[in-house]
Short mmCIF file of C-alpha atoms and ligand atoms in Angstrom, two decimals:
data_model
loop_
_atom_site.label_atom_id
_atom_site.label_comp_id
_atom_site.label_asym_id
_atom_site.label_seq_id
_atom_site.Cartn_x
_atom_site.Cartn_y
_atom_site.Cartn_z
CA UNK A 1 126.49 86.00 105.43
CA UNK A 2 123.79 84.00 103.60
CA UNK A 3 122.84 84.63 100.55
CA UNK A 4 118.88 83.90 99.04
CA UNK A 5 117.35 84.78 95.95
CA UNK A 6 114.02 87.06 96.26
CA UNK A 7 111.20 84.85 95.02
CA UNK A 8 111.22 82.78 91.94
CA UNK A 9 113.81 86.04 90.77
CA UNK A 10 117.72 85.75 90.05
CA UNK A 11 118.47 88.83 92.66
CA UNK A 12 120.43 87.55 95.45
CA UNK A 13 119.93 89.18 98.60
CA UNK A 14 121.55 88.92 102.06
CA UNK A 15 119.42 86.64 104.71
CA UNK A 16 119.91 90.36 107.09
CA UNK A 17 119.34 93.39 105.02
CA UNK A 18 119.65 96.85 106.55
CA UNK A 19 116.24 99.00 106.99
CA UNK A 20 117.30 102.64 106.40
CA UNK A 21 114.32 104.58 107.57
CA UNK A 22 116.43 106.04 110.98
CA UNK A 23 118.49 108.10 108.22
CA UNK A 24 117.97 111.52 107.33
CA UNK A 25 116.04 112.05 110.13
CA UNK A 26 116.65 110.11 113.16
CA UNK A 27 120.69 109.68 112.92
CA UNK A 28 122.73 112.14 111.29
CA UNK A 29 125.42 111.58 108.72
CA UNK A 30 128.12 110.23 110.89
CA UNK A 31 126.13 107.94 112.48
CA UNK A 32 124.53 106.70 109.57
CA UNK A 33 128.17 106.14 107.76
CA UNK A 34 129.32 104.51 111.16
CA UNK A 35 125.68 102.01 110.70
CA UNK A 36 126.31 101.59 106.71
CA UNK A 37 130.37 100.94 107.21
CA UNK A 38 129.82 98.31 109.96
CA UNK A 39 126.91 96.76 107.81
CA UNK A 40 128.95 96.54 104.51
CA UNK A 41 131.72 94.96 106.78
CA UNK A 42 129.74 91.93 108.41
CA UNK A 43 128.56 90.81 104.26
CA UNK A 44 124.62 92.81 104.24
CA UNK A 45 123.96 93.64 100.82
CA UNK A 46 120.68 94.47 100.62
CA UNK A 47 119.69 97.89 101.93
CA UNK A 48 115.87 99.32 101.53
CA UNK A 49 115.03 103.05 101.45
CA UNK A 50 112.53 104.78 100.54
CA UNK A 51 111.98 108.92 98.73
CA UNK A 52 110.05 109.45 101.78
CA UNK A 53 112.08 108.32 104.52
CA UNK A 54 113.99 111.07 106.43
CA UNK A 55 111.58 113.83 106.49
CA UNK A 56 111.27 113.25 102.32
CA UNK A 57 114.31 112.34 100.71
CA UNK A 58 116.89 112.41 103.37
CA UNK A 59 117.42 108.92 104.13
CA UNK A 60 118.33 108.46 100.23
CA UNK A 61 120.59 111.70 100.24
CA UNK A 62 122.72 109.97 103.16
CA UNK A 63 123.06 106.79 101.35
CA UNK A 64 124.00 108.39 98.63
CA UNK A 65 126.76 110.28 100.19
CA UNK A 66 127.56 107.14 102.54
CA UNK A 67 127.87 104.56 99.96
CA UNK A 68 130.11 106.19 97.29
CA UNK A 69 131.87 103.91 95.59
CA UNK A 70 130.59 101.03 97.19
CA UNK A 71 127.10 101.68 95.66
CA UNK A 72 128.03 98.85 92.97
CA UNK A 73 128.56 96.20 95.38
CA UNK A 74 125.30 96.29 97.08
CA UNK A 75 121.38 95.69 96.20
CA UNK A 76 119.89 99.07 96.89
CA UNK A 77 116.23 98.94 97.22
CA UNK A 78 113.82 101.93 97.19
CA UNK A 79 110.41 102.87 96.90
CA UNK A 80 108.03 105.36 95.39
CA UNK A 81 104.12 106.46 95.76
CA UNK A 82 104.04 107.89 98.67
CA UNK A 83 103.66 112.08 100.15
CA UNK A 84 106.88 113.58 98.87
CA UNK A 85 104.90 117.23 99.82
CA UNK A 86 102.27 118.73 101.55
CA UNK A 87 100.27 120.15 98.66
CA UNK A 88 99.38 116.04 98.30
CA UNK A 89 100.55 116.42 94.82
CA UNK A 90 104.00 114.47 94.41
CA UNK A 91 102.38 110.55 95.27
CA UNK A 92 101.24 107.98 94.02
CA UNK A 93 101.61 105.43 90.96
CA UNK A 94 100.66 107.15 87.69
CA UNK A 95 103.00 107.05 84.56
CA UNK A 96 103.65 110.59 84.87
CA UNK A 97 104.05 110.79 88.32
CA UNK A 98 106.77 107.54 88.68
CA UNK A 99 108.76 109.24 86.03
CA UNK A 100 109.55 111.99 88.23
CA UNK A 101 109.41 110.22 90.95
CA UNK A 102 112.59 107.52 89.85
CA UNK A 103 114.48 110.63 88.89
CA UNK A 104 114.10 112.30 91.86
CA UNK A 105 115.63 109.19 93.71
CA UNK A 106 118.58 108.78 91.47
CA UNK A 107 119.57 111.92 92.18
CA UNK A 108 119.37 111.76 95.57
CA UNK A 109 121.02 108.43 95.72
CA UNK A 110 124.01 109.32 93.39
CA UNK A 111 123.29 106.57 90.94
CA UNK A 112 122.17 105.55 87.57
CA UNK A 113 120.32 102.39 88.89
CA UNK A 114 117.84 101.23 91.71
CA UNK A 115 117.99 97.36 91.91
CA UNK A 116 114.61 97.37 93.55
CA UNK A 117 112.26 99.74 92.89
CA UNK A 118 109.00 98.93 94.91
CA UNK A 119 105.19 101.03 94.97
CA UNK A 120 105.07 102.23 98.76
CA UNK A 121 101.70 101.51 98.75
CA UNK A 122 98.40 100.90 96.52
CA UNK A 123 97.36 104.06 94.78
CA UNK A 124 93.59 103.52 94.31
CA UNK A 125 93.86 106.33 91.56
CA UNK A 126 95.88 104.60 89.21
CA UNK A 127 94.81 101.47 86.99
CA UNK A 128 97.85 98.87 87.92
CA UNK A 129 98.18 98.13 84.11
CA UNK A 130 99.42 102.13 83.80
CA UNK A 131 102.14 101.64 87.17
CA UNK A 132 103.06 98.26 85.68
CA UNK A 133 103.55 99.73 82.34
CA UNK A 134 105.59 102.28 83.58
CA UNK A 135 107.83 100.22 85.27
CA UNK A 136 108.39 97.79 82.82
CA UNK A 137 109.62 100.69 80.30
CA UNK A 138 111.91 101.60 83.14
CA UNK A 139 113.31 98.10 83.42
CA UNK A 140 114.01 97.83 79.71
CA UNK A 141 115.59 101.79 79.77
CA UNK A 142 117.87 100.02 82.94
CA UNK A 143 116.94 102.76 85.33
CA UNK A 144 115.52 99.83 87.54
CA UNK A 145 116.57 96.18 87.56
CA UNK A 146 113.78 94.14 89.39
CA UNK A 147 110.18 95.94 90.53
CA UNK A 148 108.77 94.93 93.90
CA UNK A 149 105.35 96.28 95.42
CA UNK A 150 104.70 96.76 99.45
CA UNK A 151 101.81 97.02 101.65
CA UNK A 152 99.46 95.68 98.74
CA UNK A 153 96.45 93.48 99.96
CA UNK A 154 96.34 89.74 98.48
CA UNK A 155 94.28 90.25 96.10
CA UNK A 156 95.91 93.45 94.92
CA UNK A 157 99.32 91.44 94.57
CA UNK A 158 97.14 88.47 92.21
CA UNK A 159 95.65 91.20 90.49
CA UNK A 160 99.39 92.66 89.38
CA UNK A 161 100.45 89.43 88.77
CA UNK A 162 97.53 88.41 85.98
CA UNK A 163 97.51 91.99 84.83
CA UNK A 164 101.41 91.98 83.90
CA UNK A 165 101.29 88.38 82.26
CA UNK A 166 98.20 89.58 80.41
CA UNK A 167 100.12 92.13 79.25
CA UNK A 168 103.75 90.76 78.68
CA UNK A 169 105.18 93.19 81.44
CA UNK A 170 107.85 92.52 83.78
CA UNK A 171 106.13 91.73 87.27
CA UNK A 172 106.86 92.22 90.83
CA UNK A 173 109.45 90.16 92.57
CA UNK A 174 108.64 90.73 95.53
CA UNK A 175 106.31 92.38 98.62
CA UNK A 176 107.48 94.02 101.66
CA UNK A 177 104.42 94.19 104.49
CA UNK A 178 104.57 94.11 107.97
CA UNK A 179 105.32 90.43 109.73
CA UNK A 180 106.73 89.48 113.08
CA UNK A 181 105.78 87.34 116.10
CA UNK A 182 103.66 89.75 116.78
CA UNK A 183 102.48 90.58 113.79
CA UNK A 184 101.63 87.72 111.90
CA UNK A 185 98.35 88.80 109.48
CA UNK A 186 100.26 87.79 106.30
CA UNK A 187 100.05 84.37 107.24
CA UNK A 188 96.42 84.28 106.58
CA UNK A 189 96.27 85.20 102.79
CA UNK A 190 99.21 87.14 101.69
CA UNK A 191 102.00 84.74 102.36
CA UNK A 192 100.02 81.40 100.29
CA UNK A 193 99.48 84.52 97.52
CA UNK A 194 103.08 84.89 97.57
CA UNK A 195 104.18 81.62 98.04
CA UNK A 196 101.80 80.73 94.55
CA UNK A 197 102.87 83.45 92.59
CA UNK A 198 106.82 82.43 93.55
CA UNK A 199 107.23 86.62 95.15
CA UNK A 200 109.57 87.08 98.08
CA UNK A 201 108.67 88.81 101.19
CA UNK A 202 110.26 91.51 102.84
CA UNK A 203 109.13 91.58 106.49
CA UNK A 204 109.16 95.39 107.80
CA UNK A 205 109.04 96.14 111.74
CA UNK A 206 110.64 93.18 112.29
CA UNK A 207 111.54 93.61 116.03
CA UNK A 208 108.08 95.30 116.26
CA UNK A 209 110.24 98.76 116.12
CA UNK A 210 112.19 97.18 119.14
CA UNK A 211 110.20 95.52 121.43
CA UNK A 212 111.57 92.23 120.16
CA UNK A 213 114.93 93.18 121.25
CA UNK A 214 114.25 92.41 124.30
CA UNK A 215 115.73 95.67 125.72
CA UNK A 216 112.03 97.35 126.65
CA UNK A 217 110.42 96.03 130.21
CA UNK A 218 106.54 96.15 130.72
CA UNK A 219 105.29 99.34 132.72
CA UNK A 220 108.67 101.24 132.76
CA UNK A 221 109.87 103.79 130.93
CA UNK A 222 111.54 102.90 127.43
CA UNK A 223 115.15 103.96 127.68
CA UNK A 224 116.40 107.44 126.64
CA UNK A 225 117.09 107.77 122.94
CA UNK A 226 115.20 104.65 121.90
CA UNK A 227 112.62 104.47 119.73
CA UNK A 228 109.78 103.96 121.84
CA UNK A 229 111.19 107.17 123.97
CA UNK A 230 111.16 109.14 120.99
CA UNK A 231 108.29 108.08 118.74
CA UNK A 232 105.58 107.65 121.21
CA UNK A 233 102.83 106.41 118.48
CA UNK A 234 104.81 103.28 117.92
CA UNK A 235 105.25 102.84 121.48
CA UNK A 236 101.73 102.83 122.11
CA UNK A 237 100.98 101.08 118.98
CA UNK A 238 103.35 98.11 120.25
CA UNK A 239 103.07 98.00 123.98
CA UNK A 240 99.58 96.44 124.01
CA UNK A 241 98.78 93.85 127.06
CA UNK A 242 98.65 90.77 123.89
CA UNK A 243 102.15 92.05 122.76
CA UNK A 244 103.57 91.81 126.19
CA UNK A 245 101.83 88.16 127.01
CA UNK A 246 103.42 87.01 123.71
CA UNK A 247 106.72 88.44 124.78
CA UNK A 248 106.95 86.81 128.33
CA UNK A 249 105.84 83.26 126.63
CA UNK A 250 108.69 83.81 123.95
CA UNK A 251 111.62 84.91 125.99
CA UNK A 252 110.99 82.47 128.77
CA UNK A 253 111.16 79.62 125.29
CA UNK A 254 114.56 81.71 124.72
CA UNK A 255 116.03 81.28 127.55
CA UNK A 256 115.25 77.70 128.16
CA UNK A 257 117.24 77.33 125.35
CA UNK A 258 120.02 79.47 126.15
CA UNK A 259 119.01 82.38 122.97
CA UNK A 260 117.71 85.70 122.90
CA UNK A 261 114.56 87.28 122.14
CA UNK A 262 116.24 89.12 119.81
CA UNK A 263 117.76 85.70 118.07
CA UNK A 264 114.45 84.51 117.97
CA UNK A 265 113.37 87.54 116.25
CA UNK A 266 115.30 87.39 113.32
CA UNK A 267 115.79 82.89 113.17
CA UNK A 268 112.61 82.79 113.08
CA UNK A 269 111.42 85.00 110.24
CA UNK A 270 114.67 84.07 108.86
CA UNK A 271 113.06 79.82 109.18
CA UNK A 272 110.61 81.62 106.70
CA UNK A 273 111.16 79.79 103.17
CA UNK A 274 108.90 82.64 101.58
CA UNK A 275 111.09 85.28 103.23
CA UNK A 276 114.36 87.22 101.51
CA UNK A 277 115.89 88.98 103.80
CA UNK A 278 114.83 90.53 107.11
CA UNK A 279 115.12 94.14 106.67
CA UNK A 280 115.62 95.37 110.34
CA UNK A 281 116.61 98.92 111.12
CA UNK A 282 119.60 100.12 113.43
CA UNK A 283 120.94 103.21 114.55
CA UNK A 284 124.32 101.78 115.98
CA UNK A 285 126.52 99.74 114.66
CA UNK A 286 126.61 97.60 117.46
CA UNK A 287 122.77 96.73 116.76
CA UNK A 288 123.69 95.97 113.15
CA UNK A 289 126.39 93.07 114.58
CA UNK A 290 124.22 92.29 117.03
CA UNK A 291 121.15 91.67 114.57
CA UNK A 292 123.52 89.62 111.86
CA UNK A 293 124.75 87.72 114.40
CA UNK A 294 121.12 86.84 115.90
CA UNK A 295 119.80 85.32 112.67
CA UNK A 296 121.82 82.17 113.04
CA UNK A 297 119.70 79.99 115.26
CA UNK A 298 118.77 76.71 113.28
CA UNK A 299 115.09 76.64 114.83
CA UNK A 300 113.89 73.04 114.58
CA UNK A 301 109.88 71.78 113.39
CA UNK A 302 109.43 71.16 117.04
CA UNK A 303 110.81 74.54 118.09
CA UNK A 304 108.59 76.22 115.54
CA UNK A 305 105.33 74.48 116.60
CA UNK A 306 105.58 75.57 119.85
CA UNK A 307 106.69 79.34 118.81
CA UNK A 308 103.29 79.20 117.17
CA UNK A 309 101.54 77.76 120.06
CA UNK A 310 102.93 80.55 122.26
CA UNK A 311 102.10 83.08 120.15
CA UNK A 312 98.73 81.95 119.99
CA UNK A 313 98.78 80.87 116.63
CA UNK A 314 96.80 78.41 114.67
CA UNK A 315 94.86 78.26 117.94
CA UNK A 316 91.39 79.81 116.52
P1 NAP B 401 112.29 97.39 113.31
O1 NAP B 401 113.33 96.72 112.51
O2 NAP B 401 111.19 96.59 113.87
O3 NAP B 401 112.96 98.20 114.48
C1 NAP B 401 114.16 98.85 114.30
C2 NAP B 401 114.55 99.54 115.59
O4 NAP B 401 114.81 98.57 116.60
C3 NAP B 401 115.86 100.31 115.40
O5 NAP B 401 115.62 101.59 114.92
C4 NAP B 401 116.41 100.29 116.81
O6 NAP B 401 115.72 101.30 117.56
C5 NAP B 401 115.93 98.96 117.36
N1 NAP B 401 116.97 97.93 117.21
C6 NAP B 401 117.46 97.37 116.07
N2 NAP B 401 118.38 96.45 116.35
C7 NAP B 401 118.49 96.44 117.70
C8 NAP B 401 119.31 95.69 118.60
N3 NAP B 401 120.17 94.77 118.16
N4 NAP B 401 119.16 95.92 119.92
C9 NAP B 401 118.29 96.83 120.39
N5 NAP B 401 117.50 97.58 119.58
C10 NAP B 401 117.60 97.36 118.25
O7 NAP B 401 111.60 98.55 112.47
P2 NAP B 401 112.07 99.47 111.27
O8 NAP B 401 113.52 99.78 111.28
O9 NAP B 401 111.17 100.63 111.28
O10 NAP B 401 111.72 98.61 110.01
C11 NAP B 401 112.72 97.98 109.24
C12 NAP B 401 112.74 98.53 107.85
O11 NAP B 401 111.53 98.19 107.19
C13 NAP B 401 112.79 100.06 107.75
O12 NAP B 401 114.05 100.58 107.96
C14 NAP B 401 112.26 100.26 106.38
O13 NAP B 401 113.30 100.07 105.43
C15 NAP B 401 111.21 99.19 106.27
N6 NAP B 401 109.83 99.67 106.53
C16 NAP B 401 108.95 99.65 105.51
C17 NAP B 401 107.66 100.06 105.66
C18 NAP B 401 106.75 100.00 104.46
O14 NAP B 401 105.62 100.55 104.52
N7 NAP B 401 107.15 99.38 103.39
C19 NAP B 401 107.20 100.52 106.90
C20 NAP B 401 108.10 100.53 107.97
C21 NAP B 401 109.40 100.10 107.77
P3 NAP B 401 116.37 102.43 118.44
O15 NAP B 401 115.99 103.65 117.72
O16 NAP B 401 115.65 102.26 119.74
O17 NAP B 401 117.85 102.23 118.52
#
C-alpha cells in the first residue's frame, strides 16, 4: 500500500483509507470487525469517523471495540461540530463545546489520542480564532496530533489559514469535501485554495455512495441490501439523467481499456496530487480488497484529458 503525506504535513496516510460511516448503524459489530480486520490486513491506515456517525456515536464505539490493540498502528481520524442530540444543543465549534466534544470521542474510541481531529462543518456561531484556539491547546495537551476542517467553503479554509498564522496557532492540515467524477465543484476554487495553502484533501462519496462501482444499472431496481436500496435520498440524489450520461461515457473509456469503473473511481482521484487518501466506505470485506486493489491504475495525461472531456469538464 502507498503511503502519502496529507498536505505540506508530516502525517503519512495510506493512498485508500477506510470511510467508517456504515458502522454503528448500517453493519453491526461482526461485520464491521470482519471490514476493519480485512482493511488492516491489505496495509490501510487511515480510517475517518466521525461522533455522529452511527446514529451518534456508534460508529466510534465499534472502532473502538474493533481496533483494540491495533489502535496504535493506525491514523484514526474523527470529527466534531455536528448534532450529537436533538435538543440542538451538543454542536458546533465553540471552546466549550469542543472540549466536551473530544472527550466524548475518546471515550468512545478507547483512546488517549485522535490523530486527526477535523470541524464537521462551519459553525457560523463561533469566531474561527475561538475553534482554532481550542484546538491548538488540544494539540499542545496531545489529545489531538494534527487538526483538519471539512465541508468549509474556500474562503472559509483562507480565512483559518491567515487567522491561525496571525495568531501563532497550529492550522489545519487538511479538508475533507465531497469530490468525484461526478462531483467535481472543488475544482473550481477549493482545490487551487488548497493546493496554495499546501492542505490535503480528503474526497468523501467517492463512488458517489456506489454508483461508481459500477454495480447499479439505469432504470432498475438497486440491488437488495445496497445502499441505494436502503437509503433512498442518496439514491435519488445520485441517479440524476447527467450522472448516468457521465457514467455510460466513463465505463465505455474503461472498458476500452480493459479497467473498471470502479478502478477508475479510485486511479483517478488517486492521479490527484492535492489528494491524501481516498476515504471510500465498505460494508464487506470483499469491497475493501476490491477498492485497494482498484486504485492501482497508472492513468496517463492523455487518459486524464479525455476523462475530463467525458465528464464534461473544462468544456464551459
Ligand atoms: P462512498 O465511498 O461514495 O460509497 C460507499 C458505499 O459504496 C459503500 O457503503 C458500499 O455500499 C459501496 N461500495 C464500496 N465499495 C464497493 C465495491 N468495491 N463494490 C460495490 N460497492 C461498493 O461513500 P461513503 O462511504 O458515504 O463516504 C466515504 C467516507 O467519507 C465515509 O465513510 C465518511 O468517513 C466520509 N464522509 C464524510 C462526509 C463529511 O461531511 N465530511 C460526508 C459523507 C461521508 P453498499 O452499502 O451498497 O455496500
Amino acid at each position: 500500500m502507498m503511503l502519502r503525506n496529507l498536505g505540506q504535513s508530516g502525517l503519512r496516510v495510506s493512498v485508500v483509507g477506510l470511510g467508517c460511516n456504515n458502522f454503528g448503524g448500517r453493519i453491526d459489530l461482526d461485520a464491521t470487525r470482519k471490514v476493519v480486520d480485512k482493511a488492516l490486513d491489505l496495509g490501510i491506515t487511515l480510517f475517518d469517523t466521525a461522533d455522529i456517525y452511527g446514529d451518534r456515536g456508534g460508529s466510534e464505539s465499534a472502532l473502538g471495540q474493533v481496533l483494540g490493540n491495533r489502535r496504535k498502528d493506525i491514523v484514526l481520524a474523527t470529527k466534531f461540530a455536528g448534532e450529537m442530540d436533538d435538543a440542538g444543543s451538543l454542536k458546533g465549534a465553540s471552546r466549550r463545546y469542543v472540549m466536551a466534544a473530544v472527550e466524548a470521542s475518546l471515550r468512545r474510541l478507547k483512546t488517549d489520542w485522535i490523530d486527526l481531529y477535523q470541524l464537521h462543518f462551519p459553525d457560523p456561531k463561533t469566531p474561527i480564532g475561538e475553534t482554532l484556539r481550542a484546538l491548538d491547546d488540544l494539540v499542545h495537551q496531545g489529545k489531538v496530533r494534527y487538526m483538519g476542517c471539512s465541508n468549509l467553503s474556500a474562503w472559509q479554509v483562507v480565512d483559518a489559514q491567515w487567522t491561525a498564522r496571525d495568531l501563532g496557532l497550529e492550522s489545519f492540515v487538511s479538508c475533507q469535501d465531497e469530490y468525484s467524477l461526478v462531483a467535481r465543484g472543488p475544482e473550481r476554487e477549493l482545490i487551487p485554495a488548497l493546493e496554495k495553502f499546501g492542505l490535503g484533501l480528503l474526497p468523501y462519496f467517492p463512488l458517489a455512495s456506489g454508483l461508481l462501482s459500477g454495480k447499479y444499472e439505469r432504470n432498475r431496481q438497486p440491488p437488495e441490501g445496497t445502499r441505494f436500496a436502503q437509503t433512498p435520498r442518496l439514491a435519488d440524489r445520485y441517479s440524476t439523467e447527467e450522472n448516468w450520461a457521465i457514467v455510460d461515457r466513463l465505463k465505455e473509456f474503461c472498458a476500452g481499456r480493459g479497467h473498471s469503473l470502479l478502478e477508475l473511481a479510485f486511479s483517478w482521484l488517486a492521479s490527484r496530487p492535492v489528494v491524501g487518501s481516498v476515504i471510500a466506505g465498505a460494508t464487506k470485506p470483499e469491497q475493501v480488497e476490491q477498492n485497494v486493489r482498484a486504485a492501482e491504475w497508472a492513468l496517463t495525461p492523455d487518459d486524464l484529458a479525455e476523462i475530463d472531456r467525458l465528464s464534461g469538464v473544462g468544456s464551459e
